[in-house]
Amino acid sequence: MAHGSSEGVFWIEYSDFIKYFDSVDICKINSDWHEVRLMGTFPNRTNGPVTVTALTVLELTFLEFQLFQEGSRRSDTSDSHLLDLCIMVFRASFSSGNKLALGRLMAHSKRAVKKFVGCDVALEPGEYAVVCCAFNHWQMSMPGLPSPSPSLSPAAGVASPTSNSRSFPEFPGHILAVYSSKPVMVEQVNSQPSTLADAVILLTEHKGERHEGREGMTCYYLTHGWAGLIVVVENRHDKFYLHVSCDCSDSFNVVSTRSSLKTTDSVPPLHRQVLVVLSQLEGNAGFSITHRLAHRKAAQHSLGEWASGRGTHCPPLTPDVAGLHTPRPL
């Protein structure tokens, strides 16, 4: 020990270091900053309120956010069970009943299959919302919860060599650490399920690649360096629907929030929709994503011959996924 046995400082040969350690985490310490840690969970559905962290900033403040998957530091936790973590910080306004309206995206972490992610930002006085999300445990089996859709299979919603055996004991927990240079007000609040869709749309439009599919239609793709793929379509027509088919069936080691790697949707006039969120399934394996988009302008809401039963979404938007994938008004 360099300074005795009580200080935790020690010498170690480099050969021994690489034998016993596979990574180094550097912890920044700001002794005069304020800190709060909040516990939460990552549900695998959106059929209930979405928990967000509300911030009230009273003066110009520097903040750092760190999101940890609970239990990820245990020695028995393998990388294959890590979630695709992401933090998003938005300008926000809260109305009666904690109804949340998200504004400008102020900061975000990378979306990554890691034990933790983080970001930092300087915020002016005002109200903000921090949204934490993960998606690669959606459609996974959990004891006490309904089983995934029968259509879920390596050729449908999960494309992985080990997808049939992967499960989670409960909703995975997380810890959000908030560090601030000045005092801020921090509170966990429940918001409407559509908050998740609004957050993902704003992130994808801000950071994704933009493509004009046809007149009145814009597609946004968030993929490279983002542990998967997010596709958002915007319909600016005031009278016509957009029928959009997204085929990702040749992708590998990813899971879809829609329980299928091929989706077809009817996006109403003056609306936008998160078509699909594909997430890297196993952090210790490579993954590949291919996607093909077909679209047409239509006078009717029904998908017609593009879907069975003259529906408007295939797979259907059940309550479990409606909060993320229901079309949102522009």
CSV table of C-alpha atoms in Angstrom, one decimal:
chain,number,residue,atom,x,y,z
A,1,MET,CA,0.0,0.0,0.0
A,2,ALA,CA,1.4,3.4,-1.0
A,3,HIS,CA,0.0,5.3,2.0
A,4,GLY,CA,-1.1,2.6,4.4
A,5,SER,CA,-4.0,0.2,4.3
A,6,SER,CA,-6.8,2.7,4.9
A,7,GLU,CA,-6.5,5.0,1.9
A,8,GLY,CA,-7.2,2.6,-0.9
A,9,VAL,CA,-4.1,3.6,-2.9
A,10,PHE,CA,-2.0,0.6,-4.0
A,11,TRP,CA,0.7,-0.4,-6.5
A,12,ILE,CA,0.1,-3.2,-9.0
A,13,GLU,CA,2.3,-4.7,-11.8
A,14,TYR,CA,0.9,-4.0,-15.2
A,15,SER,CA,0.8,-7.7,-16.1
A,16,ASP,CA,-1.4,-8.3,-13.0
A,17,PHE,CA,-3.6,-5.3,-13.8
A,18,ILE,CA,-4.6,-6.6,-17.2
A,19,LYS,CA,-5.1,-10.0,-15.7
A,20,TYR,CA,-7.7,-8.9,-13.1
A,21,PHE,CA,-9.2,-5.8,-14.7
A,22,ASP,CA,-10.9,-5.3,-18.1
A,23,SER,CA,-11.8,-1.6,-17.8
A,24,VAL,CA,-11.2,1.6,-15.8
A,25,ASP,CA,-13.9,4.0,-14.8
A,26,ILE,CA,-12.7,7.5,-13.9
A,27,CYS,CA,-14.8,9.3,-11.3
A,28,LYS,CA,-14.8,13.1,-11.5
A,29,ILE,CA,-15.1,14.6,-8.0
A,30,ASN,CA,-16.4,18.2,-7.5
A,31,SER,CA,-16.3,18.6,-3.8
A,32,ASP,CA,-18.4,21.8,-3.7
A,33,TRP,CA,-21.1,20.5,-6.1
A,34,HIS,CA,-24.5,19.2,-5.1
A,35,GLU,CA,-25.6,15.6,-5.7
A,36,VAL,CA,-28.8,13.7,-5.7
A,37,ARG,CA,-29.5,10.0,-6.7
A,38,LEU,CA,-32.9,8.8,-7.9
A,39,MET,CA,-34.0,5.2,-8.3
A,40,GLY,CA,-36.3,4.1,-11.0
A,41,THR,CA,-37.1,1.2,-13.4
A,42,PHE,CA,-37.2,0.6,-17.1
A,43,PRO,CA,-40.7,-0.8,-17.9
A,44,ASN,CA,-40.9,-2.9,-21.1
A,45,ARG,CA,-44.2,-1.3,-22.2
A,46,THR,CA,-46.0,2.1,-22.3
A,47,ASN,CA,-49.4,1.2,-20.9
A,48,GLY,CA,-49.0,3.4,-17.9
A,49,PRO,CA,-47.5,6.7,-16.8
A,50,VAL,CA,-43.9,7.5,-17.8
A,51,THR,CA,-41.7,8.6,-14.9
A,52,VAL,CA,-39.5,11.6,-15.7
A,53,THR,CA,-37.2,13.7,-13.5
A,54,ALA,CA,-38.4,17.4,-13.3
A,55,LEU,CA,-35.7,20.0,-12.8
A,56,THR,CA,-36.2,23.6,-11.7
A,57,VAL,CA,-33.1,25.7,-12.3
A,58,LEU,CA,-33.0,29.1,-10.5
A,59,GLU,CA,-29.7,30.5,-11.9
A,60,LEU,CA,-27.2,29.5,-14.5
A,61,THR,CA,-26.0,26.1,-13.4
A,62,PHE,CA,-23.6,23.4,-14.7
A,63,LEU,CA,-25.0,19.9,-14.4
A,64,GLU,CA,-23.8,16.4,-15.0
A,65,PHE,CA,-26.1,13.3,-15.4
A,66,GLN,CA,-25.0,9.7,-15.0
A,67,LEU,CA,-27.4,6.8,-15.6
A,68,PHE,CA,-26.5,3.4,-14.1
A,69,GLN,CA,-28.2,0.1,-14.7
A,70,GLU,CA,-28.9,-1.2,-11.2
A,71,GLY,CA,-26.9,-4.3,-10.3
A,72,SER,CA,-24.6,-3.9,-13.3
A,73,ARG,CA,-21.5,-3.8,-11.1
A,74,ARG,CA,-22.1,-7.2,-9.6
A,75,SER,CA,-19.5,-9.8,-10.7
A,76,ASP,CA,-22.3,-12.2,-11.9
A,77,THR,CA,-23.8,-9.7,-14.3
A,78,SER,CA,-22.7,-10.5,-17.9
A,79,ASP,CA,-22.6,-7.9,-20.7
A,80,SER,CA,-25.3,-9.9,-22.5
A,81,HIS,CA,-27.8,-8.6,-20.0
A,82,LEU,CA,-27.0,-4.9,-20.3
A,83,LEU,CA,-29.6,-2.5,-21.5
A,84,ASP,CA,-29.3,0.2,-24.2
A,85,LEU,CA,-29.2,3.2,-21.9
A,86,CYS,CA,-29.9,6.8,-22.9
A,87,ILE,CA,-30.4,10.1,-21.1
A,88,MET,CA,-32.3,13.0,-22.7
A,89,VAL,CA,-32.7,16.5,-21.2
A,90,PHE,CA,-35.4,18.8,-22.5
A,91,ARG,CA,-36.8,22.2,-21.9
A,92,ALA,CA,-40.2,21.5,-20.5
A,93,SER,CA,-43.5,22.9,-19.2
A,94,PHE,CA,-45.8,21.3,-16.7
A,95,SER,CA,-49.5,22.1,-16.6
A,96,SER,CA,-52.2,20.9,-14.2
A,97,GLY,CA,-52.0,17.2,-13.3
A,98,ASN,CA,-48.3,17.1,-14.2
A,99,LYS,CA,-49.1,17.1,-18.0
A,100,LEU,CA,-45.8,17.5,-19.6
A,101,ALA,CA,-44.9,19.3,-22.8
A,102,LEU,CA,-41.4,18.7,-24.0
A,103,GLY,CA,-39.5,21.5,-25.8
A,104,ARG,CA,-36.0,21.9,-27.1
A,105,LEU,CA,-33.5,19.1,-26.6
A,106,MET,CA,-30.8,20.5,-24.4
A,107,ALA,CA,-28.4,17.6,-23.9
A,108,HIS,CA,-28.3,13.8,-24.3
A,109,SER,CA,-26.0,10.9,-23.8
A,110,LYS,CA,-25.2,8.3,-26.5
A,111,ARG,CA,-27.5,5.4,-26.6
A,112,ALA,CA,-25.3,2.5,-25.7
A,113,VAL,CA,-25.4,-1.0,-24.3
A,114,LYS,CA,-23.2,-0.2,-21.3
A,115,LYS,CA,-23.3,-0.3,-17.6
A,116,PHE,CA,-23.7,3.5,-17.5
A,117,VAL,CA,-23.9,6.5,-19.7
A,118,GLY,CA,-23.7,10.2,-19.0
A,119,CYS,CA,-23.9,13.8,-20.3
A,120,ASP,CA,-23.3,17.3,-19.1
A,121,VAL,CA,-24.9,20.7,-19.8
A,122,ALA,CA,-25.1,24.3,-18.7
A,123,LEU,CA,-28.8,25.3,-18.1
A,124,GLU,CA,-30.3,28.8,-17.8
A,125,PRO,CA,-33.1,29.4,-15.2
A,126,GLY,CA,-36.3,27.5,-16.2
A,127,GLU,CA,-38.0,24.1,-16.1
A,128,TYR,CA,-36.5,21.0,-17.6
A,129,ALA,CA,-37.3,17.3,-17.9
A,130,VAL,CA,-34.9,14.4,-17.9
A,131,VAL,CA,-36.1,11.3,-19.7
A,132,CYS,CA,-34.2,8.0,-19.2
A,133,CYS,CA,-35.0,5.1,-21.6
A,134,ALA,CA,-33.9,1.6,-22.6
A,135,PHE,CA,-35.6,-0.6,-25.2
A,136,ASN,CA,-33.7,-3.9,-25.7
A,137,HIS,CA,-35.7,-5.6,-23.0
A,138,TRP,CA,-39.0,-4.9,-24.7
A,139,GLN,CA,-40.8,-8.1,-25.9
A,140,MET,CA,-38.6,-10.1,-23.5
A,141,SER,CA,-40.2,-12.6,-21.1
A,142,MET,CA,-40.5,-11.7,-17.4
A,143,PRO,CA,-42.0,-13.9,-14.7
A,144,GLY,CA,-45.5,-12.7,-13.7
A,145,LEU,CA,-45.9,-10.7,-16.9
A,146,PRO,CA,-47.7,-11.7,-20.1
A,147,SER,CA,-45.6,-13.7,-22.6
A,148,PRO,CA,-44.4,-11.9,-25.7
A,149,SER,CA,-46.5,-12.1,-28.8
A,150,PRO,CA,-46.6,-15.5,-30.5
A,151,SER,CA,-45.2,-13.9,-33.6
A,152,LEU,CA,-42.0,-13.0,-31.8
A,153,SER,CA,-39.2,-15.2,-33.1
A,154,PRO,CA,-35.6,-14.8,-34.4
A,155,ALA,CA,-37.2,-14.1,-37.8
A,156,ALA,CA,-39.7,-11.6,-36.5
A,157,GLY,CA,-39.2,-9.4,-33.5
A,158,VAL,CA,-35.8,-10.7,-32.2
A,159,ALA,CA,-32.9,-11.6,-34.5
A,160,SER,CA,-30.3,-13.2,-32.2
A,161,PRO,CA,-28.7,-16.6,-31.8
A,162,THR,CA,-29.6,-16.6,-28.1
A,163,SER,CA,-32.9,-14.7,-28.1
A,164,ASN,CA,-35.0,-17.7,-27.0
A,165,SER,CA,-33.3,-18.0,-23.7
A,166,ARG,CA,-33.0,-14.4,-22.7
A,167,SER,CA,-35.2,-13.1,-19.9
A,168,PHE,CA,-35.3,-10.5,-17.1
A,169,PRO,CA,-36.5,-11.3,-13.5
A,170,GLU,CA,-38.4,-8.0,-13.2
A,171,PHE,CA,-38.4,-4.5,-14.6
A,172,PRO,CA,-34.7,-3.6,-14.6
A,173,GLY,CA,-33.8,-0.9,-12.1
A,174,HIS,CA,-31.6,2.1,-12.7
A,175,ILE,CA,-30.1,5.0,-10.7
A,176,LEU,CA,-29.9,8.5,-12.1
A,177,ALA,CA,-27.2,10.6,-10.5
A,178,VAL,CA,-27.6,14.4,-10.8
A,179,TYR,CA,-24.6,16.7,-10.0
A,180,SER,CA,-25.0,20.5,-10.1
A,181,SER,CA,-22.8,23.4,-9.4
A,182,LYS,CA,-25.7,25.4,-7.9
A,183,PRO,CA,-28.8,24.2,-6.0
A,184,VAL,CA,-31.6,22.9,-8.2
A,185,MET,CA,-35.0,21.5,-7.4
A,186,VAL,CA,-35.3,17.9,-8.4
A,187,GLU,CA,-38.5,15.8,-8.4
A,188,GLN,CA,-39.7,12.6,-10.0
A,189,VAL,CA,-43.1,13.0,-11.7
A,190,ASN,CA,-45.4,10.8,-13.7
A,191,SER,CA,-46.3,12.0,-17.1
A,192,GLN,CA,-48.6,10.7,-19.9
A,193,PRO,CA,-47.4,7.6,-21.9
A,194,SER,CA,-47.0,9.6,-25.1
A,195,THR,CA,-44.0,11.5,-23.4
A,196,LEU,CA,-41.8,8.6,-24.5
A,197,ALA,CA,-42.8,9.1,-28.2
A,198,ASP,CA,-42.3,12.8,-28.0
A,199,ALA,CA,-38.8,12.4,-26.5
A,200,VAL,CA,-37.7,9.8,-29.1
A,201,ILE,CA,-39.1,12.0,-32.0
A,202,LEU,CA,-37.3,15.1,-30.8
A,203,LEU,CA,-34.0,13.2,-30.3
A,204,THR,CA,-34.3,11.5,-33.8
A,205,GLU,CA,-35.2,14.8,-35.5
A,206,HIS,CA,-32.3,16.6,-33.8
A,207,LYS,CA,-29.5,14.0,-34.2
A,208,GLY,CA,-30.7,11.7,-37.1
A,209,GLU,CA,-30.2,11.8,-40.8
A,210,ARG,CA,-33.0,13.6,-42.7
A,211,HIS,CA,-34.4,12.3,-46.0
A,212,GLU,CA,-37.2,13.8,-48.1
A,213,GLY,CA,-39.1,10.7,-49.1
A,214,ARG,CA,-41.6,12.5,-51.3
A,215,GLU,CA,-43.4,15.8,-51.3
A,216,GLY,CA,-44.9,16.4,-47.9
A,217,MET,CA,-43.0,13.5,-46.3
A,218,THR,CA,-39.8,13.5,-44.3
A,219,CYS,CA,-38.0,10.5,-42.8
A,220,TYR,CA,-35.5,10.6,-40.0
A,221,TYR,CA,-33.0,7.8,-39.3
A,222,LEU,CA,-30.9,7.6,-36.1
A,223,THR,CA,-28.5,4.7,-36.4
A,224,HIS,CA,-24.7,5.0,-36.7
A,225,GLY,CA,-23.2,5.0,-33.2
A,226,TRP,CA,-26.6,4.7,-31.5
A,227,ALA,CA,-26.8,0.9,-30.7
A,228,GLY,CA,-29.6,0.2,-33.2
A,229,LEU,CA,-32.0,2.1,-35.4
A,230,ILE,CA,-34.8,4.6,-34.8
A,231,VAL,CA,-37.1,5.5,-37.8
A,232,VAL,CA,-39.5,8.5,-37.6
A,233,VAL,CA,-41.8,9.6,-40.4
A,234,GLU,CA,-43.4,13.0,-40.7
A,235,ASN,CA,-46.6,13.6,-42.8
A,236,ARG,CA,-47.0,17.3,-43.6
A,237,HIS,CA,-50.0,16.8,-45.9
A,238,ASP,CA,-53.1,18.4,-44.6
A,239,LYS,CA,-55.5,16.0,-46.4
A,240,PHE,CA,-53.6,12.8,-47.3
A,241,TYR,CA,-52.4,9.8,-45.3
A,242,LEU,CA,-49.0,8.3,-45.8
A,243,HIS,CA,-48.8,4.5,-45.9
A,244,VAL,CA,-45.3,3.4,-44.9
A,245,SER,CA,-43.7,-0.1,-44.8
A,246,CYS,CA,-40.4,-0.5,-43.0
A,247,ASP,CA,-38.6,-3.8,-43.6
A,248,CYS,CA,-35.7,-4.6,-41.3
A,249,SER,CA,-36.0,-8.4,-41.6
A,250,ASP,CA,-32.3,-9.0,-42.6
A,251,SER,CA,-31.0,-7.4,-39.4
A,252,PHE,CA,-29.0,-9.4,-36.8
A,253,ASN,CA,-28.7,-9.3,-33.0
A,254,VAL,CA,-31.4,-6.6,-32.6
A,255,VAL,CA,-34.8,-6.6,-31.0
A,256,SER,CA,-37.8,-4.5,-32.2
A,257,THR,CA,-40.2,-2.7,-29.9
A,258,ARG,CA,-43.0,-3.6,-32.4
A,259,SER,CA,-42.4,-7.4,-31.9
A,260,SER,CA,-41.7,-7.6,-35.6
A,261,LEU,CA,-38.8,-6.6,-37.9
A,262,LYS,CA,-41.3,-5.6,-40.6
A,263,THR,CA,-44.0,-2.9,-39.9
A,264,THR,CA,-46.6,-1.1,-42.0
A,265,ASP,CA,-48.4,2.0,-40.8
A,266,SER,CA,-50.8,4.6,-41.9
A,267,VAL,CA,-49.7,8.1,-40.7
A,268,PRO,CA,-52.5,10.6,-40.6
A,269,PRO,CA,-52.3,14.1,-42.1
A,270,LEU,CA,-50.2,16.5,-40.1
A,271,HIS,CA,-48.8,13.8,-37.8
A,272,ARG,CA,-45.5,12.1,-37.2
A,273,GLN,CA,-44.8,8.6,-35.9
A,274,VAL,CA,-42.0,6.5,-34.5
A,275,LEU,CA,-42.2,3.6,-36.9
A,276,VAL,CA,-39.7,1.3,-35.1
A,277,VAL,CA,-37.0,1.2,-32.5
A,278,LEU,CA,-34.4,-1.5,-33.1
A,279,SER,CA,-31.9,-2.1,-30.3
A,280,GLN,CA,-28.7,-4.0,-30.0
A,281,LEU,CA,-29.7,-7.1,-28.1
A,282,GLU,CA,-26.3,-8.4,-26.7
A,283,GLY,CA,-23.5,-6.0,-25.9
A,284,ASN,CA,-20.8,-8.6,-26.3
A,285,ALA,CA,-21.7,-9.4,-29.9
A,286,GLY,CA,-21.8,-7.5,-33.1
A,287,PHE,CA,-25.0,-6.5,-34.8
A,288,SER,CA,-26.1,-5.4,-38.3
A,289,ILE,CA,-29.1,-3.5,-39.5
A,290,THR,CA,-30.7,-3.2,-42.9
A,291,HIS,CA,-33.9,-1.3,-43.6
A,292,ARG,CA,-36.0,-0.8,-46.7
A,293,LEU,CA,-38.8,1.8,-46.8
A,294,ALA,CA,-41.7,1.8,-49.1
A,295,HIS,CA,-44.4,4.5,-49.0
A,296,ARG,CA,-47.4,5.9,-50.9
A,297,LYS,CA,-49.8,8.8,-50.5
A,298,ALA,CA,-53.4,7.7,-49.9
A,299,ALA,CA,-56.8,9.3,-49.4
A,300,GLN,CA,-58.0,6.6,-46.9
A,301,HIS,CA,-56.7,5.7,-43.5
A,302,SER,CA,-56.9,2.0,-44.1
A,303,LEU,CA,-53.8,0.3,-45.4
A,304,GLY,CA,-55.9,-1.7,-47.8
A,305,GLU,CA,-54.0,-4.6,-49.5
A,306,TRP,CA,-50.9,-3.6,-47.5
A,307,ALA,CA,-52.3,-5.2,-44.4
A,308,SER,CA,-54.8,-7.9,-43.5
A,309,GLY,CA,-58.2,-6.9,-42.1
A,310,ARG,CA,-58.0,-3.4,-43.6
A,311,GLY,CA,-56.2,-2.2,-40.5
A,312,THR,CA,-54.1,1.0,-40.0
A,313,HIS,CA,-51.1,-0.5,-38.3
A,314,CYS,CA,-49.4,-3.9,-38.7
A,315,PRO,CA,-48.5,-5.1,-36.1
A,316,PRO,CA,-51.4,-3.5,-34.3
A,317,LEU,CA,-50.6,-0.7,-31.8
A,318,THR,CA,-51.6,-2.5,-28.6
A,319,PRO,CA,-51.7,-0.5,-25.3
A,320,ASP,CA,-48.2,-1.9,-24.5
A,321,VAL,CA,-46.6,0.0,-27.4
A,322,ALA,CA,-49.1,2.8,-28.1
A,323,GLY,CA,-47.3,5.3,-25.9
A,324,LEU,CA,-44.2,5.0,-28.1
A,325,HIS,CA,-45.7,4.3,-31.6
A,326,THR,CA,-49.0,6.1,-31.8
A,327,PRO,CA,-48.9,8.9,-34.4
A,328,ARG,CA,-48.3,12.3,-32.7
A,329,PRO,CA,-49.6,15.7,-34.0
A,330,LEU,CA,-47.1,18.1,-35.6
